[in-house]
Coordinates of C-alpha atoms and ligand atoms in Angstrom, one line a residue:
X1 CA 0.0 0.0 0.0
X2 CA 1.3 3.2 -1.1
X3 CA 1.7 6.3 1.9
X4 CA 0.6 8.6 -0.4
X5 CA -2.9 9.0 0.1
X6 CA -4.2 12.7 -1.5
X7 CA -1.7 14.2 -4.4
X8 CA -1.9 17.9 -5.3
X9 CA -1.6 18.9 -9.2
X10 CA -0.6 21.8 -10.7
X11 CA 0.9 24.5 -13.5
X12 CA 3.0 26.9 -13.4
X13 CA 4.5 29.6 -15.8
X14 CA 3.6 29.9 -19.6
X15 CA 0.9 28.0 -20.7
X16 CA 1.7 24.8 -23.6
X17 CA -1.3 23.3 -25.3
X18 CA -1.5 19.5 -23.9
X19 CA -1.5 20.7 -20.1
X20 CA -5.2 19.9 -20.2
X21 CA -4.6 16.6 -21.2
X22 CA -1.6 15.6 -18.5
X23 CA -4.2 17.4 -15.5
X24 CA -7.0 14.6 -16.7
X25 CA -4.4 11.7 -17.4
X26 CA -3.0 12.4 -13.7
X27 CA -6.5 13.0 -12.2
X28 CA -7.5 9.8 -13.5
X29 CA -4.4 7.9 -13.3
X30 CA -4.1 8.7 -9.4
X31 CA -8.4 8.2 -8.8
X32 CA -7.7 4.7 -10.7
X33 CA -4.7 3.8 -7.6
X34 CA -7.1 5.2 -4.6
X35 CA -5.6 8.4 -4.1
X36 CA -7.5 11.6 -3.8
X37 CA -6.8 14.7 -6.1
X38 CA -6.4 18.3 -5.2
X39 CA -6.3 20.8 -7.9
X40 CA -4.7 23.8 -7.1
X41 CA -5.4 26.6 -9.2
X42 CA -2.7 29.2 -10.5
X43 CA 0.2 27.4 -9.8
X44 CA 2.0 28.2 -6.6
X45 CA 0.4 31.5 -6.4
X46 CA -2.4 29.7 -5.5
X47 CA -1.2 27.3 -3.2
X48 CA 0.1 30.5 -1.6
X49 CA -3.3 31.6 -1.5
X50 CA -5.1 28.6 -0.5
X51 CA -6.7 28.0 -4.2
X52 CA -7.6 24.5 -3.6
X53 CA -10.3 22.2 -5.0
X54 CA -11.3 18.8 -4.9
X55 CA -10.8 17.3 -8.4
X56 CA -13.4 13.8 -9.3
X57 CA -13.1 11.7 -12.6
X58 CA -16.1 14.3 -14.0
X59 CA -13.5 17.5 -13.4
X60 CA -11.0 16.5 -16.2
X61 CA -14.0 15.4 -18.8
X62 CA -14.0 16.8 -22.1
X63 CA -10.6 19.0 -21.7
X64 CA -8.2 17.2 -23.8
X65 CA -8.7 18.4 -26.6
X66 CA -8.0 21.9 -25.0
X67 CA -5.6 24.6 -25.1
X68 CA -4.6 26.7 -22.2
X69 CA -4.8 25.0 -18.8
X70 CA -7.9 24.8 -16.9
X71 CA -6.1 24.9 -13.6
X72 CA -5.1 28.5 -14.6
X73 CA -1.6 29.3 -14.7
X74 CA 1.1 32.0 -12.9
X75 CA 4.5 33.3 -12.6
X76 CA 4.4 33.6 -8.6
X77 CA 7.5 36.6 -7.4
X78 CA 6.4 35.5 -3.9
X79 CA 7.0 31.7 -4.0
X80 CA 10.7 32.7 -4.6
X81 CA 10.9 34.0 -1.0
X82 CA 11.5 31.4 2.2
X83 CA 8.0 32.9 3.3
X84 CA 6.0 32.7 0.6
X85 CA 7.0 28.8 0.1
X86 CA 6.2 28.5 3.8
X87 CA 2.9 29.1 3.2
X88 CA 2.6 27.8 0.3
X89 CA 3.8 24.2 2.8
X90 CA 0.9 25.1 5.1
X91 CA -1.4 25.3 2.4
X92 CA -0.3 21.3 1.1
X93 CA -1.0 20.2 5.0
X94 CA -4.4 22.1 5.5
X95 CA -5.8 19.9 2.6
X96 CA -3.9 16.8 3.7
X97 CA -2.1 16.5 0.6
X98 CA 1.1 14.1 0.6
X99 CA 2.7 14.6 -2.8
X100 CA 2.4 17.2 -5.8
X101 CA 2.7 17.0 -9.5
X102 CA 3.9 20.3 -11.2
X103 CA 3.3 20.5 -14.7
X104 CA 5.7 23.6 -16.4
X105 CA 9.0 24.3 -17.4
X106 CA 12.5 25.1 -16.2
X107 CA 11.4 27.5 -13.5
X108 CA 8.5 25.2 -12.3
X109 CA 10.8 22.5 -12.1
X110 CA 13.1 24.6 -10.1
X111 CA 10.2 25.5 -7.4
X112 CA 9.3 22.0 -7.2
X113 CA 13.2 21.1 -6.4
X114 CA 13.5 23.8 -3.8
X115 CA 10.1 22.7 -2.0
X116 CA 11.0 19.4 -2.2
X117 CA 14.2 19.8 -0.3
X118 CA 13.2 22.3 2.2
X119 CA 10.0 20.4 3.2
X120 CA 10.7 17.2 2.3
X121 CA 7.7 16.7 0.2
X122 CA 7.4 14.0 -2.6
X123 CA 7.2 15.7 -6.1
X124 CA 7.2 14.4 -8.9
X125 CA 7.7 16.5 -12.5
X126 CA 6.0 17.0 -16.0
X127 CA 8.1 18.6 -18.0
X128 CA 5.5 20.9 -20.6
X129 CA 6.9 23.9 -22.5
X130 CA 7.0 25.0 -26.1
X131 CA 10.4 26.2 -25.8
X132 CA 11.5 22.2 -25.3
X133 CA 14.1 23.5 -23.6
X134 CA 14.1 20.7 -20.6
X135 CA 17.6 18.5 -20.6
X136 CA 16.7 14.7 -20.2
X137 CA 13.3 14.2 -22.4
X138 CA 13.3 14.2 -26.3
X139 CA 10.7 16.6 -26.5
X140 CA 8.2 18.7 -24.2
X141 CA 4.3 18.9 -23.7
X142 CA 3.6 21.7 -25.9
X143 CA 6.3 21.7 -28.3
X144 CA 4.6 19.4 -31.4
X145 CA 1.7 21.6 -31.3
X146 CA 3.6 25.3 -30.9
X147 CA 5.2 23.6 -34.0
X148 CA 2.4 23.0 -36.3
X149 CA 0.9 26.8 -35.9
X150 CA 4.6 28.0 -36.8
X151 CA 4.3 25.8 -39.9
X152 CA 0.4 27.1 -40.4
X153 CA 1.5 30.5 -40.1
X154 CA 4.5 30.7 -42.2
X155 CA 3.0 28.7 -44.8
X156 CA 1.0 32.0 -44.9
X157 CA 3.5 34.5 -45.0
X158 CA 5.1 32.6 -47.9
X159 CA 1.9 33.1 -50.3
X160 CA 2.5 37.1 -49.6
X161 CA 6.3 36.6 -49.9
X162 CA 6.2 35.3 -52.9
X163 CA 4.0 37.7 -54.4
X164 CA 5.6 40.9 -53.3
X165 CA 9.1 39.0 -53.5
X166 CA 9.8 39.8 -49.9
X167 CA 12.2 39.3 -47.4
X168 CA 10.7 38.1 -44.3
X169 CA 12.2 37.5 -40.9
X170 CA 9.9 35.3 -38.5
X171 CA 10.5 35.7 -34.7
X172 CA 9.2 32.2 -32.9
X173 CA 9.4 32.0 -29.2
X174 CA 12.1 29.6 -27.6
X175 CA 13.4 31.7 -24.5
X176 CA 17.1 31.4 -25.4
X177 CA 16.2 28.2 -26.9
X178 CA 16.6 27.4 -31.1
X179 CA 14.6 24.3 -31.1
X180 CA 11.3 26.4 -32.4
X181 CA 12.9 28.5 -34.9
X182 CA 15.7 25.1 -36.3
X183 CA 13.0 22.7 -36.7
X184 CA 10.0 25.7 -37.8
X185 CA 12.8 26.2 -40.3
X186 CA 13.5 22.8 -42.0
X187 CA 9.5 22.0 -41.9
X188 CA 8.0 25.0 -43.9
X189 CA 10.9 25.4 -46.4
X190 CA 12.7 28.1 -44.8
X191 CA 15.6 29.7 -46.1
X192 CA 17.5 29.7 -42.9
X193 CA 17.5 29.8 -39.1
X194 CA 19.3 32.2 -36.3
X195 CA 19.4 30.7 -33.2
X196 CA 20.9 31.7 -29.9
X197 CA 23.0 28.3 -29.6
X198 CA 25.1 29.9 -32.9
X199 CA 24.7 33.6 -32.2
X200 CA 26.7 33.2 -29.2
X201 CA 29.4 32.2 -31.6
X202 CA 29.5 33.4 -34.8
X203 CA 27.2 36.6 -36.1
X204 CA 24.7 34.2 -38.1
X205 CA 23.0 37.1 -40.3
X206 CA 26.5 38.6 -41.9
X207 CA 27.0 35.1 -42.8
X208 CA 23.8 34.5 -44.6
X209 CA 24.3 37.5 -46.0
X210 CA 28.1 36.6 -47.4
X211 CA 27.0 33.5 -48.9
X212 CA 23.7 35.7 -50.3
X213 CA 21.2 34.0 -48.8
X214 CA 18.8 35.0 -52.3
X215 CA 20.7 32.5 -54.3
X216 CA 18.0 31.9 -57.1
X217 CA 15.0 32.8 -55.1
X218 CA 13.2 36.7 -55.4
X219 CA 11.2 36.1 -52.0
X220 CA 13.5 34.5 -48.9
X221 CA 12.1 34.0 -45.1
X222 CA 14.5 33.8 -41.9
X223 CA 13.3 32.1 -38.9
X224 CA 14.3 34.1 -36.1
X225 CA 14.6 32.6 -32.3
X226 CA 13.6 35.4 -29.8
X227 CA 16.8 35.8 -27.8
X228 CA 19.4 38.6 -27.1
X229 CA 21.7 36.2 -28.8
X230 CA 20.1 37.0 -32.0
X231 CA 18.5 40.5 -31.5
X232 CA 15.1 39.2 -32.6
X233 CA 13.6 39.4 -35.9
X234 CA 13.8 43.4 -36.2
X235 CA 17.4 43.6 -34.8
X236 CA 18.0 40.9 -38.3
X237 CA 15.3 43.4 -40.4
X238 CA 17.3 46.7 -39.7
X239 CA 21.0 45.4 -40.2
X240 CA 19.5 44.2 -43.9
X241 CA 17.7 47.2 -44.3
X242 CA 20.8 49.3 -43.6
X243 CA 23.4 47.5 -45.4
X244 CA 21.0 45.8 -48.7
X245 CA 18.2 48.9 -49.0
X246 CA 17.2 47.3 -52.2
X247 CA 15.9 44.3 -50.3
X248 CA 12.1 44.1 -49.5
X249 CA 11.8 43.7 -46.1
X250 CA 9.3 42.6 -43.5
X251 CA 8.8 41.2 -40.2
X252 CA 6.5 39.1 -38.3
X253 CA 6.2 38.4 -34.4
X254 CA 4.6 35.5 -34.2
X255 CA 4.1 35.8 -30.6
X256 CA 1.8 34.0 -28.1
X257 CA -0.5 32.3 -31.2
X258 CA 2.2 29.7 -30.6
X259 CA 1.2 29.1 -27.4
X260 CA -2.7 28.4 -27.9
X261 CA -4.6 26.1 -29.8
X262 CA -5.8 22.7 -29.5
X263 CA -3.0 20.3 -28.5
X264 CA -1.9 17.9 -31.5
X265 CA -2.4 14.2 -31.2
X266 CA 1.7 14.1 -30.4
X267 CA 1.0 16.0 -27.7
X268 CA -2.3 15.0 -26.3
X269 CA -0.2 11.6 -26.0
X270 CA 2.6 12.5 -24.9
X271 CA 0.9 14.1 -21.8
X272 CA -1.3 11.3 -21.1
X273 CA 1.8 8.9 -21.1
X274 CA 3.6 11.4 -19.1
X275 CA 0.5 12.0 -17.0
X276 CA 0.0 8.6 -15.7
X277 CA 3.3 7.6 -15.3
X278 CA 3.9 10.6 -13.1
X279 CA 1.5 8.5 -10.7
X280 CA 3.8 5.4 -11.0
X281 CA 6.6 7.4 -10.6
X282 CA 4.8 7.9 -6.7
X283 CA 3.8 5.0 -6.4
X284 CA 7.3 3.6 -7.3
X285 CA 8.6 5.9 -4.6
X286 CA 10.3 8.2 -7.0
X287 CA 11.1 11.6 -5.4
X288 CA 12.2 15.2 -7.0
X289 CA 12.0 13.3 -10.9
X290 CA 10.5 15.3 -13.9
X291 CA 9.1 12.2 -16.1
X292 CA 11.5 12.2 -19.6
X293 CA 11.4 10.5 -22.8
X294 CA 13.9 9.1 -24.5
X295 CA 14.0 7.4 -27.8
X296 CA 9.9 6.6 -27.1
X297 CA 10.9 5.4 -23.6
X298 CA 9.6 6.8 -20.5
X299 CA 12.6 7.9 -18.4
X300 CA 12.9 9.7 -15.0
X301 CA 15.2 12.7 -14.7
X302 CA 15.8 14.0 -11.3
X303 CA 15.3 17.8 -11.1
X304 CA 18.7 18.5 -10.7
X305 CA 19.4 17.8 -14.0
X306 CA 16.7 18.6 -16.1
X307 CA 16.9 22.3 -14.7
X308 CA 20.8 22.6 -14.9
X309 CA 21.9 20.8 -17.8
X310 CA 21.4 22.7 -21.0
X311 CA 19.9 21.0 -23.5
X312 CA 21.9 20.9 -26.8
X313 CA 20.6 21.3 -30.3
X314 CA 21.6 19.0 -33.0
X315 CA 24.0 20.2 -35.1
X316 CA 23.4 18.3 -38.2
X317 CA 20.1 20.0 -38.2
X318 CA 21.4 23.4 -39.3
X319 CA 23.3 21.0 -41.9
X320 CA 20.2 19.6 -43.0
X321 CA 18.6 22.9 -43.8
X322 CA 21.3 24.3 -45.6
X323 CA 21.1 22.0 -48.6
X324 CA 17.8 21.6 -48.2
X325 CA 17.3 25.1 -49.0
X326 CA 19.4 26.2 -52.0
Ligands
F6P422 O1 8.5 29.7 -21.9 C1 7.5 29.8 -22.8 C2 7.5 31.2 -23.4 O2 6.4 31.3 -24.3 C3 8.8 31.6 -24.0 O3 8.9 31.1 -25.3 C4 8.6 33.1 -24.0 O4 9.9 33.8 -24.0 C5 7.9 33.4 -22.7 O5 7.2 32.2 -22.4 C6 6.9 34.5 -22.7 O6 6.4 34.6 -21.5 P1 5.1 35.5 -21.1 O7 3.9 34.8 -21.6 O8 5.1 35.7 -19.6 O9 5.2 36.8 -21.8

């Protein structure tokens, strides 16, 4: 018989389509074993704030096809001080609960790892962010389907490129991460990428520019990975505009459309998989583990090296789109 008799869900930080789906897989998942479910709304703002509810089979029906997360999300300033995750303790024992999933990204993960170890609490991890920026799992909750509306939406800007025989520069999201904007890139026919992981190394746009990144084409788009690294998609625009004036050019934020939507089937089954075996992981007696996966496998990752390992792009990617774009 497992110890763990009432777990406490939650997510925290930006939003990724399929959070809907891992709140109903570990509802149910942890309601099929016997144990209780407490869904805390707002992340840990709201266990701050005592936002607790008791969550039955009938809570999580009809939300995985979904976007957003029905358990509300935040980015809590408090829960960073020893006070605020005090309370934020005394909130979990008031409703009796004995272990908590946190579904989010890198700073989710790294609450979770500091509550664990100051109040010795079980967690256990689901790693969900479009910027699939988490070290130990192939890919995030999120990521698939903040994807597929980068391919929708550039597959639009390329009609009007074409047309006008424009240069566009598209900014995806990745929070210092290129895996958006390198694999946006190869699947809608870009002509190129700048990512932070090369920006900090070589400047990415005078080389594009060198090797004239027109070749035999009259309209050209640039996926652009928000970062300092690579000054965004106007930082690209204005150097061009300064240096080639004859050039066309345009620019388009795609912004927080990539983080809405109905989840994709990848995703809606990645986060039940992930969902569920967050339970096992508990019942198992994991402690402080963000669930992974690896090469289709479910893996656990303990929080200390999800959060400080940086997850590496693959090279041969950048390779990949260079031929196939000339
Ligand atoms: O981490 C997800 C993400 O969408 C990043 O890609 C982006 O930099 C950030 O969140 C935006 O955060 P906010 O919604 O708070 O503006």
């Amino acid at each position: 018989m497992s110890a763990i008799k009432t777990i406490g869900i939650l997510t925290s930080g930006g939003d990724a389509p399929g959070m809907n789906a891992a709140i109903r897989a570990v509802t149910r998942s942890a309601i099929y074993n016997n144990i209780a479910v407490k869904g805390i709304y707002r992340g840990y703002k709201g266990l701050i704030l005592d936002e607790v509810e008791e969550f039955k089979t009938q809570n999580v029906s009809n939300i995985i096809q979904r976007g957003g997360t029905i358990l509300k999300t935040a980015r809590s300033e408090e829960f960073r001080t020893p006070e605020g995750r005090q309370q934020a303790f005394e909130c979990l024992q008031k409703h009796g609960i004995d272990a908590l999933v946190a579904i989010g990204g890198d700073g989710t993960l790294t609450g979770a790892r500091i509550l664990a170890q100051e109040f010795g609490i079980p967690i256990v991890g689901l790693p969900a962010t479009i910027d699939n920026d988490l070290y130990g799992t192939d890919v995030t909750i999120g990521y698939d389907t903040a994807l597929n509306t980068i391919i929708e939406c550039v597959d639009k800007i390329r009609d009007t490129a074409n047309s006008h025989d424009r240069l566009f520069f598209v900014e995806v999201m990745g929070r210092d991460a290129g895996f958006l904007a390198l694999n946006g890139a190869i699947a809608t026919g870009a002509e190129a990428a700048i990512i932070p992981e090369i920006s900090r190394e070589r400047d990415q746009l005078a080389e594009l520019i060198e090797h004239g990144f027109r070749k035999s084409k009259n309209s050209s788009i640039v996926l652009v990975a928000e970062s300092e690294a690579t000054g965004g998609a106007m930082g690209a625009a204005e150097r061009v505009k300064k240096q080639y004036p004859q050039f066309d050019v345009r620019v388009t934020i795609l912004g927080h459309i990539q983080r809405g939507g109905s989840p994709s089937a990848q995703d809606r089954i990645l986060a039940t998989r992930m969902g569920v075996c967050a339970i096992d992981a508990l019942l198992e007696d994991q402690r402080n583990v963000m669930i992974g996966i690896q090469n289709e496998e479910i893996v656990y990752v303990p929080f200390s090296k999800a959060i400080k390992n940086h997850k590496p792009i693959n090279q041969d990617l950048l390779r990949i789109l260079n031929i196939s774009s000339i």
